Structure formats: C-alpha cells, structure tokens
PDB file of C-alpha atoms in Angstrom:
ATOM      1  CA  MET A   1      -8.486 149.038-141.954  1.00 75.00           C
ATOM      2  CA  LYS A   2     -10.933 147.566-139.284  1.00 80.00           C
ATOM      3  CA  GLN A   3     -10.400 147.675-135.522  1.00 82.00           C
ATOM      4  CA  PHE A   4     -10.163 143.860-134.291  1.00 80.00           C
ATOM      5  CA  ALA A   5     -12.880 144.812-131.532  1.00 81.00           C
ATOM      6  CA  ASP A   6     -15.314 145.899-134.349  1.00 83.00           C
ATOM      7  CA  LEU A   7     -15.296 142.530-136.360  1.00 86.00           C
ATOM      8  CA  THR A   8     -18.642 140.735-136.337  1.00 88.00           C
ATOM      9  CA  GLU A   9     -18.543 136.797-135.301  1.00 89.00           C
ATOM     10  CA  ARG A  10     -19.298 136.355-139.296  1.00 91.00           C
ATOM     11  CA  GLU A  11     -15.897 138.370-139.881  1.00 90.00           C
ATOM     12  CA  ILE A  12     -14.337 136.972-137.534  1.00 90.00           C
ATOM     13  CA  LEU A  13     -14.994 133.245-139.039  1.00 91.00           C
ATOM     14  CA  ALA A  14     -13.845 134.597-142.700  1.00 91.00           C
ATOM     15  CA  LEU A  15     -11.049 136.173-141.379  1.00 90.00           C
ATOM     16  CA  ALA A  16      -9.833 132.831-139.526  1.00 91.00           C
ATOM     17  CA  ILE A  17     -10.839 130.992-142.787  1.00 93.00           C
ATOM     18  CA  SER A  18      -8.662 133.322-144.769  1.00 92.00           C
ATOM     19  CA  SER A  19      -5.663 133.017-142.170  1.00 91.00           C
ATOM     20  CA  GLU A  20      -5.750 129.622-142.125  1.00 91.00           C
ATOM     21  CA  GLU A  21      -5.645 129.082-146.104  1.00 92.00           C
ATOM     22  CA  GLU A  22      -2.478 131.789-146.190  1.00 91.00           C
ATOM     23  CA  ASP A  23      -0.842 129.865-143.604  1.00 90.00           C
ATOM     24  CA  SER A  24      -1.176 126.714-145.456  1.00 92.00           C
ATOM     25  CA  ARG A  25       0.299 128.185-148.682  1.00 92.00           C
ATOM     26  CA  ILE A  26       3.049 129.709-146.613  1.00 91.00           C
ATOM     27  CA  TYR A  27       3.973 126.149-145.253  1.00 90.00           C
ATOM     28  CA  HIS A  28       3.928 124.826-148.697  1.00 91.00           C
ATOM     29  CA  GLY A  29       5.940 127.569-150.185  1.00 91.00           C
ATOM     30  CA  PHE A  30       8.547 126.860-147.390  1.00 88.00           C
ATOM     31  CA  ALA A  31       8.187 122.980-148.506  1.00 89.00           C
ATOM     32  CA  GLU A  32       9.114 124.247-151.886  1.00 89.00           C
ATOM     33  CA  GLY A  33      11.786 126.242-151.397  1.00 85.00           C
ATOM     34  CA  LEU A  34      13.603 123.719-148.747  1.00 81.00           C
ATOM     35  CA  ALA A  35      12.247 120.475-151.053  1.00 84.00           C
ATOM     36  CA  GLU A  36      15.930 120.177-152.707  1.00 79.00           C
ATOM     37  CA  PRO A  37      18.558 121.076-150.133  1.00 74.00           C
ATOM     38  CA  PHE A  38      16.192 119.919-147.045  1.00 77.00           C
ATOM     39  CA  PRO A  39      13.911 117.581-148.137  1.00 82.00           C
ATOM     40  CA  ALA A  40      13.127 116.382-144.160  1.00 78.00           C
ATOM     41  CA  SER A  41      12.528 119.753-143.272  1.00 79.00           C
ATOM     42  CA  ALA A  42      10.075 119.910-146.505  1.00 84.00           C
ATOM     43  CA  ALA A  43       8.079 117.029-145.519  1.00 84.00           C
ATOM     44  CA  VAL A  44       7.628 118.854-141.692  1.00 82.00           C
ATOM     45  CA  LEU A  45       6.439 121.634-143.158  1.00 86.00           C
ATOM     46  CA  SER A  46       3.886 119.808-145.598  1.00 88.00           C
ATOM     47  CA  GLY A  47       2.235 118.081-142.697  1.00 86.00           C
ATOM     48  CA  MET A  48       2.021 121.098-141.086  1.00 86.00           C
ATOM     49  CA  ALA A  49       0.174 122.859-144.154  1.00 90.00           C
ATOM     50  CA  GLU A  50      -2.102 119.933-144.014  1.00 90.00           C
ATOM     51  CA  GLU A  51      -3.101 120.379-140.909  1.00 88.00           C
ATOM     52  CA  GLU A  52      -4.133 124.275-141.379  1.00 90.00           C
ATOM     53  CA  VAL A  53      -6.268 122.864-144.562  1.00 92.00           C
ATOM     54  CA  ARG A  54      -8.071 120.773-141.953  1.00 92.00           C
ATOM     55  CA  HIS A  55      -8.333 123.628-139.659  1.00 91.00           C
ATOM     56  CA  ARG A  56      -9.782 125.642-142.378  1.00 92.00           C
ATOM     57  CA  GLY A  57     -12.516 122.715-143.337  1.00 93.00           C
ATOM     58  CA  ARG A  58     -13.617 122.955-139.693  1.00 92.00           C
ATOM     59  CA  LEU A  59     -13.775 126.882-139.469  1.00 92.00           C
ATOM     60  CA  PHE A  60     -15.900 126.853-143.175  1.00 93.00           C
ATOM     61  CA  ASP A  61     -18.038 123.720-141.978  1.00 92.00           C
ATOM     62  CA  LEU A  62     -19.279 126.226-139.086  1.00 91.00           C
ATOM     63  CA  TYR A  63     -19.456 129.240-141.058  1.00 91.00           C
ATOM     64  CA  ARG A  64     -21.435 127.752-144.066  1.00 91.00           C
ATOM     65  CA  GLU A  65     -23.876 126.142-141.175  1.00 91.00           C
ATOM     66  CA  LYS A  66     -24.355 129.853-139.382  1.00 89.00           C
ATOM     67  CA  PHE A  67     -24.160 132.222-142.305  1.00 90.00           C
ATOM     68  CA  GLY A  68     -24.453 130.511-145.859  1.00 90.00           C
ATOM     69  CA  ASP A  69     -22.203 129.986-148.788  1.00 88.00           C
ATOM     70  CA  TYR A  70     -20.877 133.594-149.327  1.00 91.00           C
ATOM     71  CA  LEU A  71     -17.750 134.354-147.499  1.00 89.00           C
ATOM     72  CA  PRO A  72     -16.736 137.695-147.280  1.00 87.00           C
ATOM     73  CA  LEU A  73     -12.995 138.877-148.432  1.00 87.00           C
ATOM     74  CA  ILE A  74     -11.206 139.980-145.308  1.00 87.00           C
ATOM     75  CA  ARG A  75      -7.699 139.208-144.537  1.00 86.00           C
ATOM     76  CA  ARG A  76      -4.962 140.121-142.086  1.00 83.00           C
ATOM     77  CA  HIS A  77      -3.769 143.378-143.809  1.00 82.00           C
ATOM     78  CA  ASP A  78      -7.617 144.682-143.350  1.00 84.00           C
ATOM     79  CA  VAL A  79      -7.655 144.279-139.622  1.00 83.00           C
ATOM     80  CA  THR A  80      -4.772 146.548-137.027  1.00 76.00           C
ATOM     81  CA  GLY A  81      -2.864 144.502-134.876  1.00 70.00           C
ATOM     82  CA  PHE A  82      -1.433 141.699-136.852  1.00 74.00           C
ATOM     83  CA  ILE A  83       2.034 141.575-137.047  1.00 64.00           C
ATOM     84  CA  LYS A  84       3.289 142.529-140.509  1.00 69.00           C
ATOM     85  CA  ARG A  85       5.757 139.606-141.980  1.00 72.00           C
ATOM     86  CA  LYS A  86       7.807 140.084-144.907  1.00 76.00           C
ATOM     87  CA  PRO A  87       7.124 137.300-147.434  1.00 79.00           C
ATOM     88  CA  LEU A  88      10.107 134.970-146.619  1.00 78.00           C
ATOM     89  CA  TRP A  89       8.660 131.996-148.748  1.00 74.00           C
ATOM     90  CA  LEU A  90       9.465 133.844-151.834  1.00 77.00           C
ATOM     91  CA  THR A  91      13.092 134.221-150.641  1.00 73.00           C
ATOM     92  CA  ARG A  92      15.367 131.544-152.614  1.00 70.00           C
ATOM     93  CA  PRO A  93      17.680 130.386-151.187  1.00 70.00           C
ATOM     94  CA  LEU A  94      15.577 130.011-147.908  1.00 72.00           C
ATOM     95  CA  GLY A  95      17.681 129.375-144.777  1.00 70.00           C
ATOM     96  CA  LEU A  96      16.610 126.570-142.434  1.00 70.00           C
ATOM     97  CA  GLU A  97      16.890 128.058-139.235  1.00 70.00           C
ATOM     98  CA  GLU A  98      14.922 131.243-140.286  1.00 76.00           C
ATOM     99  CA  VAL A  99      11.896 129.341-141.636  1.00 80.00           C
ATOM    100  CA  ARG A 100      11.931 127.301-138.274  1.00 77.00           C
ATOM    101  CA  LYS A 101      11.904 130.589-136.202  1.00 76.00           C
ATOM    102  CA  TYR A 102       9.178 132.436-138.770  1.00 82.00           C
ATOM    103  CA  VAL A 103       6.864 129.298-138.440  1.00 82.00           C
ATOM    104  CA  LEU A 104       7.152 129.680-134.390  1.00 78.00           C
ATOM    105  CA  GLY A 105       6.326 133.273-134.862  1.00 79.00           C
ATOM    106  CA  MET A 106       2.893 131.984-137.190  1.00 83.00           C
ATOM    107  CA  GLU A 107       2.063 129.758-134.645  1.00 82.00           C
ATOM    108  CA  LYS A 108       1.992 131.896-131.844  1.00 81.00           C
ATOM    109  CA  GLU A 109       0.475 134.479-133.880  1.00 84.00           C
ATOM    110  CA  ALA A 110      -2.245 132.212-134.404  1.00 85.00           C
ATOM    111  CA  ALA A 111      -2.785 130.911-130.864  1.00 85.00           C
ATOM    112  CA  ARG A 112      -3.357 134.810-129.739  1.00 86.00           C
ATOM    113  CA  PHE A 113      -5.926 135.434-132.412  1.00 87.00           C
ATOM    114  CA  TYR A 114      -8.095 132.660-131.691  1.00 88.00           C
ATOM    115  CA  ARG A 115      -8.306 133.244-128.259  1.00 89.00           C
ATOM    116  CA  LYS A 116      -8.957 136.921-128.743  1.00 87.00           C
ATOM    117  CA  ALA A 117     -11.620 136.238-131.111  1.00 87.00           C
ATOM    118  CA  ALA A 118     -13.407 133.710-128.419  1.00 89.00           C
ATOM    119  CA  GLU A 119     -13.589 136.360-125.908  1.00 88.00           C
ATOM    120  CA  THR A 120     -15.383 138.549-128.330  1.00 86.00           C
ATOM    121  CA  THR A 121     -18.139 136.031-129.650  1.00 87.00           C
ATOM    122  CA  ARG A 122     -21.423 135.003-128.120  1.00 87.00           C
ATOM    123  CA  ASP A 123     -22.442 132.396-129.915  1.00 86.00           C
ATOM    124  CA  ALA A 124     -21.069 129.048-127.916  1.00 88.00           C
ATOM    125  CA  SER A 125     -20.357 126.836-131.045  1.00 89.00           C
ATOM    126  CA  ILE A 126     -18.214 129.647-132.492  1.00 87.00           C
ATOM    127  CA  ARG A 127     -16.478 129.886-129.059  1.00 89.00           C
ATOM    128  CA  GLU A 128     -15.910 126.654-128.572  1.00 90.00           C
ATOM    129  CA  LEU A 129     -14.171 126.018-132.117  1.00 88.00           C
ATOM    130  CA  LEU A 130     -11.993 128.677-131.725  1.00 88.00           C
ATOM    131  CA  ILE A 131     -10.821 127.873-128.253  1.00 88.00           C
ATOM    132  CA  SER A 132     -10.187 124.346-129.748  1.00 87.00           C
ATOM    133  CA  LEU A 133      -8.352 125.713-132.755  1.00 88.00           C
ATOM    134  CA  ALA A 134      -6.228 127.859-130.128  1.00 86.00           C
ATOM    135  CA  GLU A 135      -5.424 124.729-128.172  1.00 84.00           C
ATOM    136  CA  GLU A 136      -4.523 122.964-131.292  1.00 82.00           C
ATOM    137  CA  GLU A 137      -1.906 125.929-132.716  1.00 80.00           C
ATOM    138  CA  ASP A 138      -0.471 125.474-129.152  1.00 75.00           C
ATOM    139  CA  ARG A 139       0.083 121.657-129.599  1.00 73.00           C
ATOM    140  CA  HIS A 140       1.586 122.402-132.999  1.00 68.00           C
ATOM    141  CA  ASP A 141       4.712 122.406-131.104  1.00 60.00           C
ATOM    142  CA  SER A 142       4.417 118.781-130.408  1.00 59.00           C
ATOM    143  CA  LEU A 143       2.711 117.891-133.819  1.00 56.00           C
ATOM    144  CA  ALA A 144       5.944 119.310-135.429  1.00 57.00           C
ATOM    145  CA  GLY A 145       7.880 117.177-132.964  1.00 53.00           C
ATOM    146  CA  GLN A 146       6.132 114.337-134.152  1.00 52.00           C
ATOM    147  CA  LEU A 147       6.761 115.296-137.928  1.00 50.00           C
ATOM    148  CA  THR A 148      10.400 115.703-136.995  1.00 56.00           C
ATOM    149  CA  ALA A 149      10.926 112.394-135.412  1.00 52.00           C
ATOM    150  CA  LYS A 150       9.318 110.897-138.337  1.00 53.00           C
ATOM    151  CA  HIS A 151      11.530 112.889-140.989  1.00 54.00           C
ATOM    152  CA  LEU A 152      14.478 114.655-139.297  1.00 55.00           C
ATOM    153  CA  THR A 153      16.737 112.063-137.835  1.00 57.00           C
ATOM    154  CA  GLU A 154      19.977 112.950-136.449  1.00 61.00           C
ATOM    155  CA  ARG A 155      21.606 111.687-139.637  1.00 63.00           C
ATOM    156  CA  VAL A 156      19.300 114.002-141.764  1.00 56.00           C
ATOM    157  CA  LYS A 157      19.851 116.878-139.482  1.00 59.00           C
ATOM    158  CA  ALA A 158      23.501 116.777-139.669  1.00 61.00           C
ATOM    159  CA  GLY A 159      23.173 116.480-143.433  1.00 60.00           C
ATOM    160  CA  GLU A 160      20.657 119.357-143.375  1.00 59.00           C
ATOM    161  CA  ALA A 161      23.388 121.420-141.106  1.00 64.00           C
ATOM    162  CA  ASP A 162      26.039 120.388-143.486  1.00 64.00           C
ATOM    163  CA  SER A 163      24.122 121.565-146.714  1.00 63.00           C
ATOM    164  CA  GLU A 164      23.001 124.748-144.805  1.00 67.00           C
ATOM    165  CA  ARG A 165      26.842 125.586-144.268  1.00 68.00           C
ATOM    166  CA  ARG A 166      27.544 124.903-147.729  1.00 68.00           C
ATOM    167  CA  ALA A 167      24.800 127.016-149.200  1.00 70.00           C
ATOM    168  CA  PHE A 168      26.259 129.814-146.842  1.00 73.00           C
ATOM    169  CA  VAL A 169      30.010 129.292-147.924  1.00 73.00           C
ATOM    170  CA  LEU A 170      29.031 129.433-151.461  1.00 73.00           C
ATOM    171  CA  GLN A 171      26.403 132.383-151.499  1.00 76.00           C
ATOM    172  CA  TYR A 172      28.315 134.642-149.117  1.00 80.00           C
ATOM    173  CA  VAL A 173      31.568 133.585-147.814  1.00 81.00           C
ATOM    174  CA  GLN A 174      33.283 132.681-150.943  1.00 82.00           C
ATOM    175  CA  PRO A 175      32.597 136.062-153.167  1.00 85.00           C
ATOM    176  CA  GLY A 176      33.209 137.747-149.963  1.00 82.00           C
ATOM    177  CA  LEU A 177      36.706 136.172-149.952  1.00 80.00           C
ATOM    178  CA  VAL A 178      37.460 136.813-153.259  1.00 83.00           C
ATOM    179  CA  GLY A 179      36.392 140.266-153.167  1.00 84.00           C
ATOM    180  CA  LEU A 180      38.096 140.970-149.898  1.00 82.00           C
ATOM    181  CA  MET A 181      41.575 139.327-151.331  1.00 81.00           C
ATOM    182  CA  ASP A 182      41.691 141.410-154.613  1.00 80.00           C
ATOM    183  CA  GLY A 183      40.438 144.504-152.963  1.00 79.00           C
ATOM    184  CA  SER A 184      43.418 143.939-150.398  1.00 78.00           C
ATOM    185  CA  VAL A 185      46.102 143.029-152.586  1.00 77.00           C
ATOM    186  CA  SER A 186      45.248 144.289-155.915  1.00 78.00           C
ATOM    187  CA  THR A 187      45.016 148.015-154.607  1.00 81.00           C
ATOM    188  CA  LEU A 188      48.190 147.860-152.894  1.00 78.00           C
ATOM    189  CA  ALA A 189      50.340 148.006-155.856  1.00 77.00           C
ATOM    190  CA  PRO A 190      48.603 151.314-157.458  1.00 82.00           C
ATOM    191  CA  LEU A 191      48.349 152.753-153.863  1.00 83.00           C
ATOM    192  CA  PHE A 192      52.009 152.610-152.476  1.00 80.00           C
ATOM    193  CA  ALA A 193      53.512 153.043-156.103  1.00 81.00           C
ATOM    194  CA  ALA A 194      51.484 156.672-155.876  1.00 83.00           C
ATOM    195  CA  ALA A 195      52.487 157.164-152.376  1.00 84.00           C
ATOM    196  CA  PHE A 196      56.257 156.714-153.046  1.00 82.00           C
ATOM    197  CA  ALA A 197      56.270 158.425-156.387  1.00 83.00           C
ATOM    198  CA  THR A 198      54.518 161.501-155.008  1.00 86.00           C
ATOM    199  CA  HIS A 199      54.865 161.727-151.370  1.00 87.00           C
ATOM    200  CA  LYS A 200      51.490 163.628-151.407  1.00 89.00           C
ATOM    201  CA  PRO A 201      49.188 162.069-148.839  1.00 89.00           C
ATOM    202  CA  PHE A 202      45.700 163.437-150.668  1.00 90.00           C
ATOM    203  CA  GLU A 203      46.696 162.704-153.988  1.00 90.00           C
ATOM    204  CA  THR A 204      47.251 159.339-152.779  1.00 88.00           C
ATOM    205  CA  PHE A 205      44.087 158.582-151.145  1.00 91.00           C
ATOM    206  CA  LEU A 206      42.332 159.823-154.389  1.00 91.00           C
ATOM    207  CA  VAL A 207      44.434 156.801-156.295  1.00 89.00           C
ATOM    208  CA  GLY A 208      43.444 154.399-153.586  1.00 86.00           C
ATOM    209  CA  LEU A 209      39.752 155.766-153.865  1.00 90.00           C
ATOM    210  CA  ALA A 210      39.426 155.293-157.499  1.00 90.00           C
ATOM    211  CA  ALA A 211      41.178 151.957-157.558  1.00 87.00           C
ATOM    212  CA  SER A 212      38.880 150.525-154.420  1.00 87.00           C
ATOM    213  CA  VAL A 213      35.971 151.700-156.274  1.00 89.00           C
ATOM    214  CA  GLY A 214      36.826 150.687-159.799  1.00 88.00           C
ATOM    215  CA  ALA A 215      37.604 147.479-158.424  1.00 86.00           C
ATOM    216  CA  GLY A 216      34.517 146.814-156.501  1.00 86.00           C
ATOM    217  CA  ILE A 217      32.381 147.667-159.500  1.00 89.00           C
ATOM    218  CA  SER A 218      34.418 145.392-161.723  1.00 86.00           C
ATOM    219  CA  MET A 219      34.522 142.677-159.467  1.00 86.00           C
ATOM    220  CA  GLY A 220      30.670 142.763-158.637  1.00 85.00           C
ATOM    221  CA  PHE A 221      29.803 142.761-162.371  1.00 86.00           C
ATOM    222  CA  ALA A 222      32.473 139.786-162.853  1.00 82.00           C
ATOM    223  CA  GLU A 223      30.970 137.596-160.281  1.00 80.00           C
ATOM    224  CA  ALA A 224      27.252 138.308-161.035  1.00 80.00           C
ATOM    225  CA  LEU A 225      27.896 137.766-164.544  1.00 80.00           C
ATOM    226  CA  SER A 226      30.299 134.409-164.159  1.00 73.00           C
ATOM    227  CA  ASP A 227      27.356 132.089-162.839  1.00 67.00           C
ATOM    228  CA  ASP A 228      23.654 131.916-162.213  1.00 64.00           C
ATOM    229  CA  GLY A 229      23.817 129.687-159.823  1.00 61.00           C
ATOM    230  CA  SER A 230      21.347 127.099-161.480  1.00 53.00           C
ATOM    231  CA  LEU A 231      23.984 124.582-162.064  1.00 46.00           C
ATOM    232  CA  SER A 232      26.189 124.961-159.320  1.00 53.00           C
ATOM    233  CA  GLY A 233      24.126 125.765-156.742  1.00 57.00           C
ATOM    234  CA  ARG A 234      25.874 129.138-155.481  1.00 65.00           C
ATOM    235  CA  GLY A 235      22.374 131.004-155.352  1.00 67.00           C
ATOM    236  CA  SER A 236      21.389 134.237-156.594  1.00 75.00           C
ATOM    237  CA  PRO A 237      24.028 135.992-158.910  1.00 80.00           C
ATOM    238  CA  TRP A 238      23.271 139.383-157.904  1.00 82.00           C
ATOM    239  CA  ILE A 239      23.609 138.717-154.137  1.00 83.00           C
ATOM    240  CA  ARG A 240      27.041 136.807-154.838  1.00 82.00           C
ATOM    241  CA  GLY A 241      27.976 139.987-157.112  1.00 84.00           C
ATOM    242  CA  GLY A 242      26.784 142.401-154.404  1.00 87.00           C
ATOM    243  CA  VAL A 243      28.815 140.685-151.729  1.00 87.00           C
ATOM    244  CA  CYS A 244      31.777 140.541-153.819  1.00 87.00           C
ATOM    245  CA  GLY A 245      31.928 143.982-154.829  1.00 88.00           C
ATOM    246  CA  LEU A 246      31.316 145.558-151.576  1.00 91.00           C
ATOM    247  CA  MET A 247      34.161 143.068-149.980  1.00 89.00           C
ATOM    248  CA  THR A 248      36.462 144.383-152.752  1.00 89.00           C
ATOM    249  CA  ALA A 249      35.892 148.035-151.929  1.00 90.00           C
ATOM    250  CA  VAL A 250      36.217 147.635-148.683  1.00 89.00           C
ATOM    251  CA  GLY A 251      39.719 145.784-149.204  1.00 84.00           C
ATOM    252  CA  GLY A 252      40.739 148.260-150.689  1.00 85.00           C
ATOM    253  CA  LEU A 253      39.766 151.504-148.577  1.00 89.00           C
ATOM    254  CA  GLY A 254      40.856 149.649-145.475  1.00 86.00           C
ATOM    255  CA  HIS A 255      44.089 151.083-146.236  1.00 84.00           C
ATOM    256  CA  THR A 256      43.625 153.897-148.488  1.00 89.00           C
ATOM    257  CA  LEU A 257      41.897 156.081-145.956  1.00 91.00           C
ATOM    258  CA  PRO A 258      44.976 156.394-143.284  1.00 91.00           C
ATOM    259  CA  TYR A 259      45.854 158.973-146.649  1.00 90.00           C
ATOM    260  CA  LEU A 260      43.520 161.032-145.233  1.00 91.00           C
ATOM    261  CA  ILE A 261      46.280 162.229-142.573  1.00 91.00           C
ATOM    262  CA  PRO A 262      48.160 164.820-143.892  1.00 90.00           C
ATOM    263  CA  ASP A 263      51.544 163.649-142.653  1.00 90.00           C
ATOM    264  CA  PHE A 264      52.895 161.096-145.236  1.00 87.00           C
ATOM    265  CA  TYR A 265      55.001 159.080-143.128  1.00 88.00           C
ATOM    266  CA  VAL A 266      52.324 158.532-140.263  1.00 91.00           C
ATOM    267  CA  ALA A 267      49.669 157.488-142.931  1.00 89.00           C
ATOM    268  CA  THR A 268      52.143 155.427-144.470  1.00 87.00           C
ATOM    269  CA  VAL A 269      52.725 153.356-141.254  1.00 88.00           C
ATOM    270  CA  LEU A 270      49.011 153.321-140.329  1.00 91.00           C
ATOM    271  CA  ALA A 271      48.454 151.778-143.901  1.00 86.00           C
ATOM    272  CA  VAL A 272      50.916 149.120-143.694  1.00 84.00           C
ATOM    273  CA  ALA A 273      49.260 148.174-140.412  1.00 87.00           C
ATOM    274  CA  VAL A 274      45.880 148.406-141.949  1.00 87.00           C
ATOM    275  CA  VAL A 275      47.171 146.054-144.520  1.00 82.00           C
ATOM    276  CA  ILE A 276      48.404 143.563-142.038  1.00 83.00           C
ATOM    277  CA  VAL A 277      45.143 143.510-140.320  1.00 86.00           C
ATOM    278  CA  GLU A 278      43.193 142.568-143.721  1.00 83.00           C
ATOM    279  CA  LEU A 279      45.509 139.663-144.358  1.00 80.00           C
ATOM    280  CA  GLY A 280      45.196 138.578-140.964  1.00 82.00           C
ATOM    281  CA  VAL A 281      41.319 138.735-141.693  1.00 84.00           C
ATOM    282  CA  ILE A 282      41.765 136.759-144.943  1.00 82.00           C
ATOM    283  CA  SER A 283      43.928 134.173-143.410  1.00 81.00           C
ATOM    284  CA  TRP A 284      41.316 133.340-140.473  1.00 81.00           C
ATOM    285  CA  VAL A 285      38.454 133.286-143.402  1.00 81.00           C
ATOM    286  CA  ARG A 286      40.343 131.269-145.109  1.00 78.00           C
ATOM    287  CA  HIS A 287      40.972 128.915-142.068  1.00 76.00           C
ATOM    288  CA  ARG A 288      37.539 129.212-140.602  1.00 76.00           C
ATOM    289  CA  PHE A 289      35.432 128.745-143.714  1.00 73.00           C
ATOM    290  CA  MET A 290      37.480 126.884-146.497  1.00 71.00           C
ATOM    291  CA  ASP A 291      39.255 124.317-143.788  1.00 67.00           C
ATOM    292  CA  THR A 292      42.540 125.754-144.839  1.00 70.00           C
ATOM    293  CA  PRO A 293      45.309 125.123-142.386  1.00 73.00           C
ATOM    294  CA  TRP A 294      46.030 128.189-140.340  1.00 65.00           C
ATOM    295  CA  LEU A 295      49.909 128.276-141.144  1.00 71.00           C
ATOM    296  CA  GLN A 296      49.423 127.554-145.086  1.00 69.00           C
ATOM    297  CA  ALA A 297      46.383 130.102-145.168  1.00 61.00           C
ATOM    298  CA  THR A 298      48.668 132.754-143.712  1.00 67.00           C
ATOM    299  CA  PHE A 299      51.899 131.805-145.426  1.00 64.00           C
ATOM    300  CA  GLN A 300      50.245 132.072-148.799  1.00 63.00           C
ATOM    301  CA  ILE A 301      48.556 135.639-148.163  1.00 64.00           C
ATOM    302  CA  ALA A 302      51.509 137.016-146.710  1.00 64.00           C
ATOM    303  CA  VAL A 303      53.566 136.437-149.723  1.00 66.00           C
ATOM    304  CA  GLY A 304      51.132 137.666-152.073  1.00 63.00           C
ATOM    305  CA  GLY A 305      50.546 140.462-150.077  1.00 60.00           C
ATOM    306  CA  ALA A 306      54.417 141.214-149.657  1.00 65.00           C
ATOM    307  CA  LEU A 307      55.136 140.530-153.436  1.00 67.00           C
ATOM    308  CA  VAL A 308      52.396 143.275-154.263  1.00 63.00           C
ATOM    309  CA  PHE A 309      53.409 145.686-151.822  1.00 58.00           C
ATOM    310  CA  ALA A 310      57.066 145.552-152.655  1.00 68.00           C
ATOM    311  CA  ALA A 311      56.306 146.034-156.482  1.00 64.00           C
ATOM    312  CA  GLY A 312      54.290 149.313-155.354  1.00 56.00           C
ATOM    313  CA  ILE A 313      57.063 150.696-153.846  1.00 63.00           C
ATOM    314  CA  LEU A 314      59.719 149.654-156.444  1.00 70.00           C
ATOM    315  CA  ILE A 315      57.509 150.894-158.970  1.00 68.00           C
ATOM    316  CA  GLY A 316      56.756 154.322-156.711  1.00 58.00           C
ATOM    317  CA  SER A 317      60.430 154.831-156.142  1.00 63.00           C
ATOM    318  CA  ALA A 318      62.080 154.302-159.602  1.00 57.00           C
TER     319      ALA A 318
END
C-alpha cells in the first residue's frame, strides 16, 4: 500500500477518478436495492449517482489533458488512510436509515480527500478542480435536499417509514416472537415434568437444556425452509431461521438455568418467576409490534402458559 503523501499528481487524479466511479456504482447499488420498497429514496440516490458520473468526467478530461489516455489502476484500498467500509450496497434487504448514514459518511470522506489532495498538488489547474469538487461534495447535502424535496414528499416518507417498519417486523420481530413463544411455552411441560418427577435440579437442567437446544434447531430450520421470501417479502430465509432458532433456545434456557441451583425448591420458584417475566415480554412484543391489545395479548399468553405449566406438573407428579 502507498502512503497518501507519496502519491504523484497523476496518481491523485487517477485515484479521484476511480473513487468517483466507485461511488457512482455504490449509489446505483443502493438505488437498485431500494427501488421496490422505497422508490422515492431510490430516485434520490440515482440522482446522486449521476452527479458522481459528472465529477468523474471532469476529472478524466483534466487527466487526459495533463497525462494522456493511459489511466493507472489505483483505488482506495491501495492507499492508507481511507476508511474501510463494509459492502452495505450488496446487502438485501437494505435499511433506509442505514443507507442514508452510509451515504453521508461517503460524502464527508470525499470532501476531506479532495481538500487534502489539493494541498499536496503544485499544478494550479489540478488544485482548482480538486477544491471545486470538495466544495461540491460539501454541497451534496443541499443537492440531496433538492432531490428529496422533489421525490420525498411527506406522504411518501410516511409510506416508506411504514414499509420499513413492516419489513423489520416480517424479517426479525415475527420469527423472533414465534421462536420466543415456542421456546418459552413448549419447553415448560418437559422441564417441569422432569422437575416434579425427579426432584433433582441437575437432571432437570439437562432435560431443559436438551429441549431448548433441540427446539431451537428444529424451529430454525422450520422457519428457514418454510418460505424463501421471494413472494412474501419476508426477506432472507436464513436470517429469519437464525433469529427464530436463537430466540427459541433463549426462551427455553431462561427457565432452565435456575435448575443449576442445587436446592430444588429455590430453583423451581426462580424458574416460575422467569416464566412470568418471559410471558410478560412476549405480551409486550405482541402489543408493541403486532398491534395486539395489551389485555388480550396478556390473557392469551397467560392462559397458554398456564395450561402447559399445569400439564407438566400433572405429568411429572403422576
């Protein structure tokens, strides 16, 4: 890798050209990823991409005038000092707010680069262009504002925010809630059956651990294989499966871990308290994200949990 201070004027221009081309392709990648769920924001990003193409054209015209047609291959990762960014534009589905923050960081970095480059060059025409581009990068906020005013009306913003919330619920909240409910409720019966049948905390812990891990693996694969997301819009099946499987295991382990306590009665009282907390969390999530009335959510979860809990105790005491 080269130090920025060691770059020649030719290399600085070549780096600027490749950076503008890369930024343009990133903007187009964001625009493509947001086109279906957020078409207005995609239009804004397409406008930004076109602006980067114009910057590249100005840079290349000056480069050709100064150094000819051959353009050496030099990119950001060949020079120390540039921020290493994850390829967010390849992620699907894209988060709208995350993209906006990423774009803001790109613009600030580009402006810093042009100012630093202008300080190192002796050629007046090159320095003038670099300073001009730095000022334009600073003004990109206003360009984004103009494009936003054109494409992102309040009605459109509200619609996009609703779409983003829906995507978040479908991708993370729904599979996580399903997993938490399954892990918290379905493992109650085998756990408390083992507890009241043996009165041995560690053996009960092993039963709960096996039930939680097994249920997590089963629910994870079931969710991932049930829907590839192409028609339902629920996003990556492996993300959904991972979230569902993890939350299933967490739901079961919550009331299993107390049985690491040697005293059976203390462990059981603590496990029951954990179950109450878990059912409360499930009710809150249903109320917060699924728009289920609070009393209805609490009643449904409490009845289901109580029935499974009673079944486990009855079976274990038989």
